[in-house]
Amino acid sequence: MEKYAQAAAEGAGLLPEKFQFLQAVGEAIPVRDASVDAVIGTLVLCSVGDVDQTLKEVKRVLKPGGLYLFVEHVAAEEGTFLRLLQNVLDPLQQAVSDGCHLTRFTGKNISHAGFSDLRLSTAFLTNAPLINSHVYGIASK
């Protein structure tokens, strides 16, 4: 995704010397404590090894008052046909989609991560039937 982000940044008029790309895993973000204003995560927590550790890292790197903006797909409601399908396809999804889990309750992880303020909402996307049910919102440190 780096090449797309770089092209978008340059298209928005940001000079390349004003930003840098770091490659890392969510469980060990290579930046100092309380050093960033915002963390933006879009469809990331489905594929990390440890959701709770990743959220601890997000909180660690945020400055006081910093924001965590997120959009994540989550498991469908228990007892629905979609949830049954997600349960069946989850191992295959992990194998073919970079470790993406269909059955995580990421909204609960975010809710229990200890952010000082959390605004979390749910959305259902008609063009993404297998990964339907999304949570999105803003949390602050």
Coordinates of C-alpha atoms in Angstrom, one line a residue:
M1 CA 0.0 0.0 0.0
E2 CA 3.0 2.3 0.4
K3 CA 3.1 3.3 -3.3
Y4 CA -0.6 4.2 -3.2
A5 CA -0.2 6.2 0.0
Q6 CA 2.8 8.0 -1.4
A7 CA 1.0 8.9 -4.6
A8 CA -2.0 10.2 -2.7
A9 CA 0.3 12.2 -0.4
E10 CA 2.1 13.8 -3.3
G11 CA -1.2 14.3 -5.1
A12 CA -2.4 16.3 -2.0
G13 CA 0.7 18.5 -2.2
L14 CA 2.7 16.9 0.6
L15 CA 6.4 17.0 0.0
P16 CA 8.1 13.6 0.3
E17 CA 10.6 15.0 2.8
K18 CA 7.7 15.7 5.2
F19 CA 6.7 12.1 5.8
Q20 CA 8.2 8.7 5.9
F21 CA 6.9 5.1 5.6
L22 CA 7.8 2.5 8.3
Q23 CA 7.2 -1.1 7.8
A24 CA 6.4 -3.0 11.0
V25 CA 3.8 -5.2 12.7
G26 CA 1.0 -3.7 14.8
E27 CA 2.2 -5.4 17.9
A28 CA 5.5 -3.6 17.9
I29 CA 5.2 -0.1 16.3
P30 CA 8.7 1.3 15.9
V31 CA 8.1 4.8 17.2
R32 CA 8.6 6.5 20.6
D33 CA 6.0 6.6 23.3
A34 CA 3.5 9.5 23.0
S35 CA 5.0 10.7 19.8
V36 CA 2.2 10.8 17.3
D37 CA -1.0 12.9 17.0
A38 CA -3.1 10.2 15.3
V39 CA -3.1 6.6 14.3
I40 CA -5.4 5.6 11.4
G41 CA -6.3 2.0 10.9
T42 CA -8.4 0.7 8.1
L43 CA -9.1 -3.0 7.9
V44 CA -6.0 -3.9 9.8
L45 CA -7.0 -5.6 13.1
C46 CA -8.5 -8.6 11.2
S47 CA -5.0 -9.7 10.3
V48 CA -2.7 -8.9 13.2
G49 CA -1.5 -11.7 15.4
D50 CA -2.7 -10.1 18.7
V51 CA -5.5 -7.5 18.5
D52 CA -5.1 -6.4 22.2
Q53 CA -1.4 -6.0 21.9
T54 CA -1.8 -3.9 18.8
L55 CA -4.3 -1.6 20.5
K56 CA -1.9 -1.3 23.5
E57 CA 0.8 -0.1 20.9
V58 CA -1.7 2.3 19.4
K59 CA -2.3 3.9 22.8
R60 CA 1.4 3.8 23.7
V61 CA 2.5 5.8 20.6
L62 CA -0.4 8.4 20.8
K63 CA 0.3 11.7 22.5
P64 CA -2.1 12.6 25.3
G65 CA -5.3 13.7 23.5
G66 CA -4.2 11.9 20.3
L67 CA -6.8 10.2 18.1
Y68 CA -7.2 6.7 16.9
L69 CA -9.4 6.6 13.8
F70 CA -10.5 3.2 12.6
V71 CA -12.7 1.2 10.2
E72 CA -12.7 -2.6 10.8
H73 CA -14.8 -5.5 9.6
V74 CA -16.2 -7.7 12.4
A75 CA -18.0 -11.0 12.7
A76 CA -21.6 -11.1 11.8
E77 CA -24.2 -11.6 14.5
E78 CA -24.2 -15.1 16.2
G79 CA -27.0 -17.3 14.8
T80 CA -27.1 -15.7 11.3
F81 CA -26.4 -17.5 8.0
L82 CA -23.6 -15.0 7.4
R83 CA -21.9 -15.9 10.7
L84 CA -22.2 -19.6 9.8
L85 CA -20.6 -18.9 6.4
Q86 CA -17.9 -16.8 8.1
N87 CA -17.1 -19.7 10.5
V88 CA -16.8 -22.2 7.7
L89 CA -14.7 -19.9 5.4
D90 CA -12.5 -18.4 8.1
P91 CA -9.5 -20.8 7.7
L92 CA -9.5 -20.4 4.0
Q93 CA -9.8 -16.6 4.3
Q94 CA -6.8 -16.5 6.6
A95 CA -4.8 -18.6 4.1
V96 CA -5.6 -16.5 1.0
S97 CA -6.0 -13.0 2.5
D98 CA -2.8 -12.3 4.5
G99 CA -4.2 -13.8 7.8
C100 CA -7.5 -12.0 7.7
H101 CA -10.0 -13.4 10.2
L102 CA -13.7 -13.2 9.4
T103 CA -14.8 -14.0 12.9
R104 CA -13.2 -11.4 15.2
F105 CA -15.2 -9.1 17.5
T106 CA -12.8 -6.2 17.0
G107 CA -15.3 -3.6 18.2
K108 CA -15.3 -5.3 21.7
N109 CA -11.5 -5.3 21.7
I110 CA -11.5 -1.5 20.9
S111 CA -14.1 -0.9 23.6
H112 CA -12.1 -2.7 26.2
A113 CA -8.7 -1.1 25.3
G114 CA -9.0 1.7 27.8
F115 CA -9.2 4.8 25.5
S116 CA -10.4 7.9 27.4
D117 CA -13.1 8.6 24.9
L118 CA -14.6 6.3 22.3
R119 CA -17.2 6.9 19.6
L120 CA -17.9 3.6 17.9
S121 CA -20.6 3.0 15.3
T122 CA -21.6 0.0 13.2
A123 CA -22.2 -0.1 9.4
F124 CA -23.3 -2.7 6.9
L125 CA -22.0 -2.6 3.4
T126 CA -24.0 -4.1 0.6
N127 CA -21.0 -4.5 -1.7
A128 CA -18.9 -6.5 0.8
P129 CA -21.2 -9.4 1.8
L130 CA -18.7 -11.8 3.3
I131 CA -17.1 -9.2 5.5
N132 CA -20.3 -7.4 6.3
S133 CA -20.6 -5.7 9.7
H134 CA -18.1 -3.0 10.1
V135 CA -17.2 -0.9 13.1
Y136 CA -15.8 2.6 12.7
G137 CA -15.1 5.5 14.9
I138 CA -12.7 7.7 16.8
A139 CA -11.0 7.0 20.1
S140 CA -8.7 9.3 22.1
K141 CA -6.0 8.7 24.5

